[in-house]
mmCIF file of C-alpha atoms and ligand atoms in Angstrom:
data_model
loop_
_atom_site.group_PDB
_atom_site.id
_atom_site.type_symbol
_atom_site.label_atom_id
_atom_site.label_comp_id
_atom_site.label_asym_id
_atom_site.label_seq_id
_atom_site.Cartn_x
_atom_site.Cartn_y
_atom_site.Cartn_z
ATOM 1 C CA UNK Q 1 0.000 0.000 0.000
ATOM 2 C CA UNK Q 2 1.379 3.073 -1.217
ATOM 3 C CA UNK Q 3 0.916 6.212 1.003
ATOM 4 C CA UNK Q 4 0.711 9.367 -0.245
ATOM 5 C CA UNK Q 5 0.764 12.669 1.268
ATOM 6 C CA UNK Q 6 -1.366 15.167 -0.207
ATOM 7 C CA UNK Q 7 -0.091 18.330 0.819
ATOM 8 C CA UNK Q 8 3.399 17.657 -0.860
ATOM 9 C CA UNK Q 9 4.271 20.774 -3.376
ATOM 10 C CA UNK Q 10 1.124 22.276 -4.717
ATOM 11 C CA UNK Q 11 -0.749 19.973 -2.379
ATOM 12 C CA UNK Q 12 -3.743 20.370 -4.666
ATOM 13 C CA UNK Q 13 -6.462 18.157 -6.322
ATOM 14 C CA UNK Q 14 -3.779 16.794 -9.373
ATOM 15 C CA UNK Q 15 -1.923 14.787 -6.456
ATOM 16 C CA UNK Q 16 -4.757 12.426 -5.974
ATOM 17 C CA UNK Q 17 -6.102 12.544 -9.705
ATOM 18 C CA UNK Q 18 -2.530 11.300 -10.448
ATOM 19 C CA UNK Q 19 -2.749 8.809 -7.629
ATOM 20 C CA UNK Q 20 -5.506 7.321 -9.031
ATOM 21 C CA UNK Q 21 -4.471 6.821 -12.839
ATOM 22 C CA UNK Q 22 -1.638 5.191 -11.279
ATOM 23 C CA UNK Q 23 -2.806 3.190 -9.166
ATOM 24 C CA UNK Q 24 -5.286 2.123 -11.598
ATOM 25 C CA UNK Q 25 -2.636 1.214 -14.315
ATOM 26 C CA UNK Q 26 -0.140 -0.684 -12.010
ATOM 27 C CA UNK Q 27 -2.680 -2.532 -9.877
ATOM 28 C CA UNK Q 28 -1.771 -0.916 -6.250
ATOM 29 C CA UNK Q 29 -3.488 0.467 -3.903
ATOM 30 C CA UNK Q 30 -2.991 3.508 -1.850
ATOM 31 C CA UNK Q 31 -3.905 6.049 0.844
ATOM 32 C CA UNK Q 32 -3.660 9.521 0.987
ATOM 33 C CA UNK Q 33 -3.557 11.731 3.681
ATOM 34 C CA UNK Q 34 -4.115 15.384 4.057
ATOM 35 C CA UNK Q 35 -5.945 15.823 0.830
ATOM 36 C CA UNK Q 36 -6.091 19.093 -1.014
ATOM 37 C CA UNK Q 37 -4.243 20.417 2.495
ATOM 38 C CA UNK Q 38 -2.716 23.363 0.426
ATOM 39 C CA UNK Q 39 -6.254 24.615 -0.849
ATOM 40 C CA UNK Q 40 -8.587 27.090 1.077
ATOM 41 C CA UNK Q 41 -10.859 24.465 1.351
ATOM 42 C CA UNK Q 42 -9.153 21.583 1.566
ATOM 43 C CA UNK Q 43 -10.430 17.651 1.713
ATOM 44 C CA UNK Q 44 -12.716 15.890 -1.531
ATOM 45 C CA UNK Q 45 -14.774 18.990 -3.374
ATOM 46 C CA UNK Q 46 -17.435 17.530 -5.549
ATOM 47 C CA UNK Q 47 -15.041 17.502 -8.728
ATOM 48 C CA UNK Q 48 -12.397 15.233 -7.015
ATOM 49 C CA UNK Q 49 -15.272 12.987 -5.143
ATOM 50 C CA UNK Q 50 -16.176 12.646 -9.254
ATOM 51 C CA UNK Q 51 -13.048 11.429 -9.895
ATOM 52 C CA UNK Q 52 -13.062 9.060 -7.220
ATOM 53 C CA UNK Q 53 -15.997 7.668 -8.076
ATOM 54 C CA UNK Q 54 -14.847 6.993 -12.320
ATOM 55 C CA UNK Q 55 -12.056 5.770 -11.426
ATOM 56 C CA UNK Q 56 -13.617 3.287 -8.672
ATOM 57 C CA UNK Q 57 -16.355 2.219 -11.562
ATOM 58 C CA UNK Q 58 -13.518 2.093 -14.397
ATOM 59 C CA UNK Q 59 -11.009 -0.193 -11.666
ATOM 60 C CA UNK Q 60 -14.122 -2.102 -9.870
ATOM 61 C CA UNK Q 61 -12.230 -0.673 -6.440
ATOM 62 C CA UNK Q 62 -12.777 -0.885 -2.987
ATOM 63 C CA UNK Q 63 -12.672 2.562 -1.867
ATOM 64 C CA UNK Q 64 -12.617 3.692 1.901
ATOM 65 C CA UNK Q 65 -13.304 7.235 2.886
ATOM 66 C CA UNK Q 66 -14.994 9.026 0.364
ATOM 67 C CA UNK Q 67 -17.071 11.522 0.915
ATOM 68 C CA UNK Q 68 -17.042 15.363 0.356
ATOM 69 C CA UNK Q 69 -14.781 17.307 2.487
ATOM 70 C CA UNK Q 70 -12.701 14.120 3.608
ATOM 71 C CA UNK Q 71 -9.424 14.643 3.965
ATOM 72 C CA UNK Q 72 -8.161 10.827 3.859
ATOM 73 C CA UNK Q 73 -9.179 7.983 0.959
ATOM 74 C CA UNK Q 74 -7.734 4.549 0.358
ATOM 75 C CA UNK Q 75 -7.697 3.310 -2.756
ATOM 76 C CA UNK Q 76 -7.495 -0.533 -3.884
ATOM 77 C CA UNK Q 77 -8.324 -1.385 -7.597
ATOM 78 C CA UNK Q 78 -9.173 -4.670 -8.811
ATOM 79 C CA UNK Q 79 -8.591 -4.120 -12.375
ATOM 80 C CA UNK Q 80 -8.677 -2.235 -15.218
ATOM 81 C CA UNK Q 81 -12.489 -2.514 -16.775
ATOM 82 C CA UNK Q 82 -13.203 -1.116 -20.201
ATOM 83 C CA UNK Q 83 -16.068 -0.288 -21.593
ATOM 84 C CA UNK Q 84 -18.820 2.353 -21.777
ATOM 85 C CA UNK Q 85 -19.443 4.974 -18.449
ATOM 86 C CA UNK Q 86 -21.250 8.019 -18.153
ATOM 87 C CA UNK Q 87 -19.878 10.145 -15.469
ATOM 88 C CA UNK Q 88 -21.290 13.496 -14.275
ATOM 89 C CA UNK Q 89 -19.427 16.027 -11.951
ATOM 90 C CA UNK Q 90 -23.023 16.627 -10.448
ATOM 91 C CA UNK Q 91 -21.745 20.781 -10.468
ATOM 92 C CA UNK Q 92 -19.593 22.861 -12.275
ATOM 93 C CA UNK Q 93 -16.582 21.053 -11.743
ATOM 94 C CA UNK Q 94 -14.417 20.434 -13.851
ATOM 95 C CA UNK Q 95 -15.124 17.320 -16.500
ATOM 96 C CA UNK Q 96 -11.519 17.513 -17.728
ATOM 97 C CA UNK Q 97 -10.200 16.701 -14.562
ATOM 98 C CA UNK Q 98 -12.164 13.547 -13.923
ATOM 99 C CA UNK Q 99 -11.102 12.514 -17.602
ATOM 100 C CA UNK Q 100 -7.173 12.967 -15.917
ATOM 101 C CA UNK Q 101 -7.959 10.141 -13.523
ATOM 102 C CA UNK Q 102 -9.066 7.911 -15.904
ATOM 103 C CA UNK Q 103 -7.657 7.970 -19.161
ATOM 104 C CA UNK Q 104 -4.334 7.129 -18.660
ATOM 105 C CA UNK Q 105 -4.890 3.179 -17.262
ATOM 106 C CA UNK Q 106 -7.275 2.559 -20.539
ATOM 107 C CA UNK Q 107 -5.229 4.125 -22.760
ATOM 108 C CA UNK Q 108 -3.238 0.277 -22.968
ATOM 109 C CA UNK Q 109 -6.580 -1.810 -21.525
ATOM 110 C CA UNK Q 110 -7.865 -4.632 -23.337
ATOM 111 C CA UNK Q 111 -10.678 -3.492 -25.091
ATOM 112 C CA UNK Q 112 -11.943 0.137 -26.311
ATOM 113 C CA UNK Q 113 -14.017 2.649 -24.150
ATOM 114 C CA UNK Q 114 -16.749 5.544 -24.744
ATOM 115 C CA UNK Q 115 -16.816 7.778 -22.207
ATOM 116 C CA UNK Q 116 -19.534 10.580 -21.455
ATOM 117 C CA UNK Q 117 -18.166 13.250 -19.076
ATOM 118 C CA UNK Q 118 -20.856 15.645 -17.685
ATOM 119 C CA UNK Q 119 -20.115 18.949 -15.582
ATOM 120 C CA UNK Q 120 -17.873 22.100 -16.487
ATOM 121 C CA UNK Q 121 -16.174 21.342 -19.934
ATOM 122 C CA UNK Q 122 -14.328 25.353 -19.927
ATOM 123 C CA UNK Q 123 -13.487 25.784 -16.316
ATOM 124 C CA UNK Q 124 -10.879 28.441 -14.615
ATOM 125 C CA UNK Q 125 -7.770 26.604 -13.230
ATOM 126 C CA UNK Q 126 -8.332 23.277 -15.840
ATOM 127 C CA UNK Q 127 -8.055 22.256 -18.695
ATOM 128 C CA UNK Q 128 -10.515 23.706 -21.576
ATOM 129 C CA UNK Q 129 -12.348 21.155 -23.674
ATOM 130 C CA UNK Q 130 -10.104 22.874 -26.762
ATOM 131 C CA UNK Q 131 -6.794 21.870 -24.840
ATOM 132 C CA UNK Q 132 -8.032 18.664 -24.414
ATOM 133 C CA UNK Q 133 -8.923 17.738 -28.045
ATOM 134 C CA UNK Q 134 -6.202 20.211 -30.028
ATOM 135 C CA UNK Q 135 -3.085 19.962 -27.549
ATOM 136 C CA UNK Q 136 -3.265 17.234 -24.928
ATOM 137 C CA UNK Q 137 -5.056 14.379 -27.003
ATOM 138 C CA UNK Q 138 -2.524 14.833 -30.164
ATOM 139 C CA UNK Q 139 0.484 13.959 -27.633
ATOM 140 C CA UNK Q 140 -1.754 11.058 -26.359
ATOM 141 C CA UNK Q 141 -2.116 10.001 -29.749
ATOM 142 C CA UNK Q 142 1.234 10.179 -30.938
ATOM 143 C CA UNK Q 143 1.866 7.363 -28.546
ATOM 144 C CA UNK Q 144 0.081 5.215 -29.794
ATOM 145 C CA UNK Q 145 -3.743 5.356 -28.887
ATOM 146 C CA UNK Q 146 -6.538 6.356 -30.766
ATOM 147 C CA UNK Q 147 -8.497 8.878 -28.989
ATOM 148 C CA UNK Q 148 -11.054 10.928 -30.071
ATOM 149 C CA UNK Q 149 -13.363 13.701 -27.911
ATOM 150 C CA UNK Q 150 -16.233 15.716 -29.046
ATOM 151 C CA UNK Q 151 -17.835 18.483 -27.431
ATOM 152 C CA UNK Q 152 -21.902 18.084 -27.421
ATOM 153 C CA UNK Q 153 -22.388 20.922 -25.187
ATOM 154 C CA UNK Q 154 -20.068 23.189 -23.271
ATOM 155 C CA UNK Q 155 -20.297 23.751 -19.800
ATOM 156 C CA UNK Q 156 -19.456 27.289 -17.864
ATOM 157 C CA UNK Q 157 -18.685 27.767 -14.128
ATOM 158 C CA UNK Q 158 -20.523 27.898 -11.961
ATOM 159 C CA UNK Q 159 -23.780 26.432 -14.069
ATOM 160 C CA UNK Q 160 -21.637 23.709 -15.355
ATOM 161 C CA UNK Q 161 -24.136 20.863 -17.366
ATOM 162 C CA UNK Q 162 -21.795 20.647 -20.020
ATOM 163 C CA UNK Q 163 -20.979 17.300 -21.915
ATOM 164 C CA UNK Q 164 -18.200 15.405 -24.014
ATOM 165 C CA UNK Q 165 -17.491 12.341 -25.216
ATOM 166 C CA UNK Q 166 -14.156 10.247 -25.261
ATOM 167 C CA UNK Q 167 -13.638 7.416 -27.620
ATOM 168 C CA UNK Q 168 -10.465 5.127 -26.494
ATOM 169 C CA UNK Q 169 -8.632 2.814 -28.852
ATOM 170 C CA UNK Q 170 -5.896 1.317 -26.777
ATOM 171 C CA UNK Q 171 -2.524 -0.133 -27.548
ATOM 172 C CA UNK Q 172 -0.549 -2.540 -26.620
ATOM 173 C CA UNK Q 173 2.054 -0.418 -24.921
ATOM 174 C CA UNK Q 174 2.451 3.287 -25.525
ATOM 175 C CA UNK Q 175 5.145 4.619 -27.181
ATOM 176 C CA UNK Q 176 7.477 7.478 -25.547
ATOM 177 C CA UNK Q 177 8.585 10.429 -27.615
ATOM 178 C CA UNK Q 178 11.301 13.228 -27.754
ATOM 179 C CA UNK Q 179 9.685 16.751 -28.324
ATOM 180 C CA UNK Q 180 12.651 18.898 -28.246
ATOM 181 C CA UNK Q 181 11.872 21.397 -30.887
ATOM 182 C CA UNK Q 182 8.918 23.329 -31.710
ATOM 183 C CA UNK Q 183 10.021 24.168 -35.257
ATOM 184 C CA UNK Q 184 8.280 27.064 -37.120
ATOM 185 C CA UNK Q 185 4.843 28.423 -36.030
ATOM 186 C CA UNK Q 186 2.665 28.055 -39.010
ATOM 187 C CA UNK Q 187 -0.656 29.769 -37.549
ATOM 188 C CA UNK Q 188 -1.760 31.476 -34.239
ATOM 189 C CA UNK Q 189 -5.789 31.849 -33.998
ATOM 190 C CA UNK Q 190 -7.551 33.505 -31.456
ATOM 191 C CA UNK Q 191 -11.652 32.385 -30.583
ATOM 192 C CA UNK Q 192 -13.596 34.214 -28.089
ATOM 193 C CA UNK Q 193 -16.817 32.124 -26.956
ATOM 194 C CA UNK Q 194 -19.936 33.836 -25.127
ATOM 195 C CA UNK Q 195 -22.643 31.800 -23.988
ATOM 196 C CA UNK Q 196 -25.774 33.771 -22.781
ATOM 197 C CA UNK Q 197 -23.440 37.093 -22.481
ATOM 198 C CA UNK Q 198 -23.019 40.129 -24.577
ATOM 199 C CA UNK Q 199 -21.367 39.941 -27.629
ATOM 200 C CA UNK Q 200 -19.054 42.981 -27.499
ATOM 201 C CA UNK Q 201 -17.024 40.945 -24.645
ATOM 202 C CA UNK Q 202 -15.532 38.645 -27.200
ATOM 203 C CA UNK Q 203 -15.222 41.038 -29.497
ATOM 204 C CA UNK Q 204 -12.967 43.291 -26.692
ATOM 205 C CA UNK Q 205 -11.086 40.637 -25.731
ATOM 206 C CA UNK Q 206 -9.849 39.628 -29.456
ATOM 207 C CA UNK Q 207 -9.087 43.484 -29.996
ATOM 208 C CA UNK Q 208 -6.645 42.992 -27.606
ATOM 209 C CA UNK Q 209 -5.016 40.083 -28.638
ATOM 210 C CA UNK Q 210 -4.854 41.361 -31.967
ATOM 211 C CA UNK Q 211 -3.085 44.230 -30.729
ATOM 212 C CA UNK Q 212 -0.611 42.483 -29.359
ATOM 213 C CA UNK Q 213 -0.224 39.307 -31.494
ATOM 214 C CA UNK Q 214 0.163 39.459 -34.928
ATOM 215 C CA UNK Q 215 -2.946 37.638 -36.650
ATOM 216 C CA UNK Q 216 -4.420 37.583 -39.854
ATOM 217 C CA UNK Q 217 -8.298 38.888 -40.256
ATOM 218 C CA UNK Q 218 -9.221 34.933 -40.734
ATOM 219 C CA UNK Q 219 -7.273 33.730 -38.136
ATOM 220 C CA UNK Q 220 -10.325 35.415 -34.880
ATOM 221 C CA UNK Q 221 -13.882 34.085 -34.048
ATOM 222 C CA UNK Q 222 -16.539 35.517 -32.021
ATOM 223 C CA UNK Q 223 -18.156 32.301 -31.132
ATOM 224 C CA UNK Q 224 -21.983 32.757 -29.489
ATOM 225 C CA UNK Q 225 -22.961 29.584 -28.277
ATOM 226 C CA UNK Q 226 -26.635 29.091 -27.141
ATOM 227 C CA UNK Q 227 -26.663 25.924 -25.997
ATOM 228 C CA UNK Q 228 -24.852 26.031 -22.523
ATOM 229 C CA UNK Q 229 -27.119 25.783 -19.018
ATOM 230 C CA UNK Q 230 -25.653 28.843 -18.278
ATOM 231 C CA UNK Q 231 -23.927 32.155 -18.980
ATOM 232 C CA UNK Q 232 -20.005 32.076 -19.613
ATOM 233 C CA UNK Q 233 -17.021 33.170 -21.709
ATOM 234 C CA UNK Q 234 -13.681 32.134 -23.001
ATOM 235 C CA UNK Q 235 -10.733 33.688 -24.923
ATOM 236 C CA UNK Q 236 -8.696 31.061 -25.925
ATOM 237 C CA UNK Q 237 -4.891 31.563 -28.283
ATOM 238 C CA UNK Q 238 -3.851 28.753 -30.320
ATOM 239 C CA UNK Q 239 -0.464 28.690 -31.413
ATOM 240 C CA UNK Q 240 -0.155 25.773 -34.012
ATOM 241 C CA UNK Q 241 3.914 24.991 -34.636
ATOM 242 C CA UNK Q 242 5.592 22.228 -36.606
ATOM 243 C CA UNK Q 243 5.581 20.212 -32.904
ATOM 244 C CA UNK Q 244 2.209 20.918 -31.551
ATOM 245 C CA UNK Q 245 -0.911 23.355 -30.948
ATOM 246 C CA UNK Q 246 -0.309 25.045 -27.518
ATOM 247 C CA UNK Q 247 -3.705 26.776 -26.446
ATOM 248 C CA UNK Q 248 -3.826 29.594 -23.628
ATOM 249 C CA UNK Q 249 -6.978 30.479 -22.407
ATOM 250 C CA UNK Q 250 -8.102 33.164 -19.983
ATOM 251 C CA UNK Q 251 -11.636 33.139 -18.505
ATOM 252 C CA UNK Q 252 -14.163 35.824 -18.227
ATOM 253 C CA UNK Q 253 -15.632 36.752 -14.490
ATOM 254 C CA UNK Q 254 -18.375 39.143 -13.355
ATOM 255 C CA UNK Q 255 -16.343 42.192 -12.429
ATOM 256 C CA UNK Q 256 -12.902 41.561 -14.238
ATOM 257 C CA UNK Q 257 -12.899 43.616 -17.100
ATOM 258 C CA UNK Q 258 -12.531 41.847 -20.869
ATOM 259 C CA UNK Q 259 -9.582 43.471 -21.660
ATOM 260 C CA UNK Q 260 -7.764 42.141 -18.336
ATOM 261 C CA UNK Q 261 -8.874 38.626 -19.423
ATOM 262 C CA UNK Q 262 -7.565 38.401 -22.712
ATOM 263 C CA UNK Q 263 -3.835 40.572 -21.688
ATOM 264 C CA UNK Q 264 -3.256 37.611 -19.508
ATOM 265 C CA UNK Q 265 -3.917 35.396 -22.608
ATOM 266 C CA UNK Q 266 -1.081 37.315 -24.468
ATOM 267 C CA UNK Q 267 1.185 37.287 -21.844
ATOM 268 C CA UNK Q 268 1.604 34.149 -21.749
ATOM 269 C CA UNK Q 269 1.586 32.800 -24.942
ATOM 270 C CA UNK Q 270 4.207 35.516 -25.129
ATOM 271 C CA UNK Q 271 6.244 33.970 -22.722
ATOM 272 C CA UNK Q 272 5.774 30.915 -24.756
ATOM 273 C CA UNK Q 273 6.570 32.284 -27.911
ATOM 274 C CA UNK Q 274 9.464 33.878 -26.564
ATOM 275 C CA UNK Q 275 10.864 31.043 -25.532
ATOM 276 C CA UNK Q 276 11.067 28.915 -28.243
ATOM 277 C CA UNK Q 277 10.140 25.907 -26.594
ATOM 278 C CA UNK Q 278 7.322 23.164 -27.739
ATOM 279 C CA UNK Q 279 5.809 22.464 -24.914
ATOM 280 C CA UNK Q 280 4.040 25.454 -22.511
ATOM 281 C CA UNK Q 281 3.526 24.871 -18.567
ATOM 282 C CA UNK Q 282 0.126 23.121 -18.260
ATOM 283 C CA UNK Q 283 1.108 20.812 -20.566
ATOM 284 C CA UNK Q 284 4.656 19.715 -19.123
ATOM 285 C CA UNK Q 285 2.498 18.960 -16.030
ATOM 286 C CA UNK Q 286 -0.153 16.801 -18.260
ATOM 287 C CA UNK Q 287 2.307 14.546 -20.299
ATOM 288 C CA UNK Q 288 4.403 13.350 -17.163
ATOM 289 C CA UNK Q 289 1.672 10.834 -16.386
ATOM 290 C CA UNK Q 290 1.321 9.058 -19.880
ATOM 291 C CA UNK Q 291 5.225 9.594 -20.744
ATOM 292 C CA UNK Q 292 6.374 7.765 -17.442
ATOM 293 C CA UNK Q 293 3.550 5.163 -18.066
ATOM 294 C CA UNK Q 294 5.422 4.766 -21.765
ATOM 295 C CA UNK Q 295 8.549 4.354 -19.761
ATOM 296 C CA UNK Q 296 10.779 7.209 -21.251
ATOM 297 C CA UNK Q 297 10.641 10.544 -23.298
ATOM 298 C CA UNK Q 298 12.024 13.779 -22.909
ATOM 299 C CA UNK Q 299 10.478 17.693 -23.894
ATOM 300 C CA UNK Q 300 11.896 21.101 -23.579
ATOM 301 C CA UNK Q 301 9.793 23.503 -21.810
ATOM 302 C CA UNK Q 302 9.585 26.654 -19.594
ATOM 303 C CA UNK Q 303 10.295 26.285 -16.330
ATOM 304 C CA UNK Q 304 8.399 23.899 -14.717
ATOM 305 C CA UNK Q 305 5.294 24.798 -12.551
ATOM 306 C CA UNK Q 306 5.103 23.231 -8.861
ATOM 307 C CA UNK Q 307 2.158 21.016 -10.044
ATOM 308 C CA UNK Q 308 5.021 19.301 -12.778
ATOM 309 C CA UNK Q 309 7.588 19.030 -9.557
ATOM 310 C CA UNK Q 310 4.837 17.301 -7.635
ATOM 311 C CA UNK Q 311 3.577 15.620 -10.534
ATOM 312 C CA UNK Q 312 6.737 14.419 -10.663
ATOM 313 C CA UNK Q 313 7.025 13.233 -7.234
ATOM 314 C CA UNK Q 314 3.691 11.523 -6.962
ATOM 315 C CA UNK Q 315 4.394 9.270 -10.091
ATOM 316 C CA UNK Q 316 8.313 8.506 -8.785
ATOM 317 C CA UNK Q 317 6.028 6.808 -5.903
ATOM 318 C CA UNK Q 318 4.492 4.401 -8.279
ATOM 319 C CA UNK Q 319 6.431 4.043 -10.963
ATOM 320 C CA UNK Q 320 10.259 2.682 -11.316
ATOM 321 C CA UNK Q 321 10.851 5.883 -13.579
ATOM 322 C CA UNK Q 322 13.178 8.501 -12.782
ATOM 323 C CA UNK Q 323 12.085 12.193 -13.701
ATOM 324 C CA UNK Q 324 14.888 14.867 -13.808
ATOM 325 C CA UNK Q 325 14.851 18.259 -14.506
ATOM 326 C CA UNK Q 326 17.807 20.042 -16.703
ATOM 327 C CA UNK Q 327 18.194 23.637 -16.737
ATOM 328 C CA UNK Q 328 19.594 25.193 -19.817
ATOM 329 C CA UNK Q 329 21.822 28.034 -20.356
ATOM 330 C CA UNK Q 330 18.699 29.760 -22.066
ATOM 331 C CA UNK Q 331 16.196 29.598 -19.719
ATOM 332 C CA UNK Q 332 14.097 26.305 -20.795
ATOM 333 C CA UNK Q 333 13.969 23.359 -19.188
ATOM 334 C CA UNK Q 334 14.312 19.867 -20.322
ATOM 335 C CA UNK Q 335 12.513 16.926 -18.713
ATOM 336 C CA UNK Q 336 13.594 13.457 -19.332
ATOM 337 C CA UNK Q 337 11.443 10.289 -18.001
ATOM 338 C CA UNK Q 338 13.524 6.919 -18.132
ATOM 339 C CA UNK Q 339 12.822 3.600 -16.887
ATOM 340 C CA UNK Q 340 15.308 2.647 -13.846
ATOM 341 C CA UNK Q 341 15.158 -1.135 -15.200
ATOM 342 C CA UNK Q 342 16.652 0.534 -18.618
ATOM 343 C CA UNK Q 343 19.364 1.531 -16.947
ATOM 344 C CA UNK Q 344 20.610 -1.272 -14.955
ATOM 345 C CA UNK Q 345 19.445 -3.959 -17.698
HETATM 346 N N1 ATP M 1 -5.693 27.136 -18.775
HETATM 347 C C1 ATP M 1 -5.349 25.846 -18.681
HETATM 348 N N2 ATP M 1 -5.089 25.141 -19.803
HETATM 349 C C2 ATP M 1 -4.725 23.829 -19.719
HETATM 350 N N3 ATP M 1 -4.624 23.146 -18.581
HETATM 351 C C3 ATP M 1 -4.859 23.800 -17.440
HETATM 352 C C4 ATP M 1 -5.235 25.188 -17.430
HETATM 353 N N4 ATP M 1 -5.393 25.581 -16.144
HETATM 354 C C5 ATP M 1 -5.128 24.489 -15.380
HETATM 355 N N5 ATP M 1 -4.805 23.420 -16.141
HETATM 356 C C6 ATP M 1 -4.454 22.057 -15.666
HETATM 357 O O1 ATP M 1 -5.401 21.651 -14.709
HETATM 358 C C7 ATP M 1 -4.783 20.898 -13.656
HETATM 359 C C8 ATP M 1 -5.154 21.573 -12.337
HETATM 360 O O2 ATP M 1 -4.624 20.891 -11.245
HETATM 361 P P1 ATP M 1 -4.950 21.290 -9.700
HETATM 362 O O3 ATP M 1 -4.123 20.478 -8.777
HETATM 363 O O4 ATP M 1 -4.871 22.774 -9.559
HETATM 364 O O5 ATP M 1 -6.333 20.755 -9.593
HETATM 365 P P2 ATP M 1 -7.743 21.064 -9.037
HETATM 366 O O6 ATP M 1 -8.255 19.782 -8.581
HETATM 367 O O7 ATP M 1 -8.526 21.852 -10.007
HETATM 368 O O8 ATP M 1 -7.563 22.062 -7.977
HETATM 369 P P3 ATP M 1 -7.433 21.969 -6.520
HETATM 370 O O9 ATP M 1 -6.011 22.221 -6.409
HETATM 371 O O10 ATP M 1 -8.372 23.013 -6.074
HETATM 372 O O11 ATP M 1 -7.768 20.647 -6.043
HETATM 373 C C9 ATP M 1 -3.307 20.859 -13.999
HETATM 374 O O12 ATP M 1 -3.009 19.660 -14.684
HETATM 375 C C10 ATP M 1 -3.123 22.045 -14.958
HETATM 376 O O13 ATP M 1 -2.090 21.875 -15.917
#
């Protein structure tokens, strides 16, 4: 029994989410302690509990402790069971996140999946339906994996009631890769999506970014949806290189003006642009799960968050990988996964 102690680093939600894929795809079980410890209010939120609860269904586990607010949960899988689930967050958490927990373990299981996800699908502090489908899922792919997702419905905080679907193809074993260049960057976009709010906010927000990033006229939408439970808005910035589409998003909230929202956008695909490097901060943190599961890979990036250090930390627990961190005389980082059974065979 692994035990895991969730206020390490960020000592956020991600510790346990990783946890569970883990556990999941090696077959042990775990506790964690102090849950979410580092949070304002720490212990299972609804989102988490959601997690909890896919990845119990998807592992047919025996699960001790959970229940909203608690700040300890073990975890013992039987399995990995795939098939067809419909999860919902049951709020306006975030869908994404319960798709973290799960995804990696039946990405090799023996048979395909279809998942339905329910709850937020464009949430602050998550990943964004469009990073999931145009910059995580590619990577996920390029291991070896089929998987699609489509959006039915998006899904705003805090209304949430927004739904995707995952198809999963498995392989056998998934491949690691090297992503050490971004090579040129053929196309930036920019797409700002209102549901149920005035359009003049998207079309502030991609004034901005076109002041700051150079775009062509075809390259911005003003997206109205009218389909979402409730009201909510997102400016997101695709920048599609050789390597990969990286996607920055900022989120709009009652009494943050649009402008504010989208300049944090452009900051920090500036950074990322700036720094040359293929892979941008949220998803450094995202691919250490599937590229330690492949056993090896290595991407340059800008320095790393603390979720990738305790990312990192969490899946050193499980795994026999080692995960190491190389500064570079320019600024970027890169990270290398390797199998500790490569080395000494
Ligand atoms: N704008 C974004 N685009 C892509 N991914 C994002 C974005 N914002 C956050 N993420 C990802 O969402 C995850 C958030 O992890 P975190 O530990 O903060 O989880 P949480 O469960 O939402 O929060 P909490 O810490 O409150 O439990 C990370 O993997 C991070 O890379």
């Amino acid at each position: 029994m692994i035990q895991i102690d969730g206020a390490y680093g960020e000592g956020g939600g991600q510790i346990l989410r990783t946890a569970l894929a883990l556990s999941l795809a090696t077959g042990t079980p775990f506790t964690i302690t102090r849950i979410r410890a580092n949070r304002n209010r720490p212990g299972l939120m609804r989102q988490h509990l959601a997690a909890v609860s896919a990845a119990t269904a998807v592992g047919h586990a025996r699960t001790i402790g959970a229940a909203l607010g608690a700040g300890r949960l073990t975890f013992q899988p039987e399995g990995v069971y795939p098939g067809r689930y419909r999860f919902d967050v049951g709020s306006a958490g975030s869908a994404t996140l319960v798709l973290q927990a799960i995804l990696p373990p039946l990405l090799t299981a023996e048979g395909d999946t279809r998942l339905i996800l329910e709850g937020g699908t464009h949430n602050p502090f998550a990943p964004p339906f469009d990073f999931l489908d145009r910059t995580f899922l590619p990577m996920i792919r390029r291991m070896g994996p089929e998987v699609t997702a489509t959006l039915a419905r998006p899904g705003f905080f805090p209304a949430g009631g927004g739904r995707f679907q995952v198809d999963i193809r498995p392989c056998l074993r998934l491949n690691g890769f090297d992503l050490l260049q971004r090579g040129s960057v053929n196309r930036c976009s920019a797409a700002a999506v209102t549901a149920k709010l005035p359009r003049h906010i998207a079309e502030r927000e991609l004034a901005v970014i076109r002041r700051h990033i150079t775009l062509k006229d075809d390259c911005l939408s003003v997206i109205e949806v009218s389909d979402s439970p409730g009201p909510g808005n997102i400016v997101t910035l695709a920048v599609e290189s050789d390597a990969v589409t990286e996607i920055f998003s900022g989120f709009g909230r009652r009494g943050v003006p649009a402008e504010k929202v989208a300049m944090a956008v452009v900051a920090e695909a500036r950074e990322y642009l700036a720094a040359d490097v293929p892979v941008g901060r949220r998803l450094a943190d995202q691919l250490l799960v599937p590229l330690a599961l492949a056993g090896r890979g290595r991407f340059r990036t800008l320095p790393p968050s603390r979720h990738t250090r305790t990312n990192a930390h969490v899946i050193q627990q499980f795994l026999e990988v080692d995960i190491t961190f190389d500064a570079k005389a320019d600024g970027s980082y890169e990270i290398a996964v390797s199998s500790r059974h490569d080395a000494t065979d």
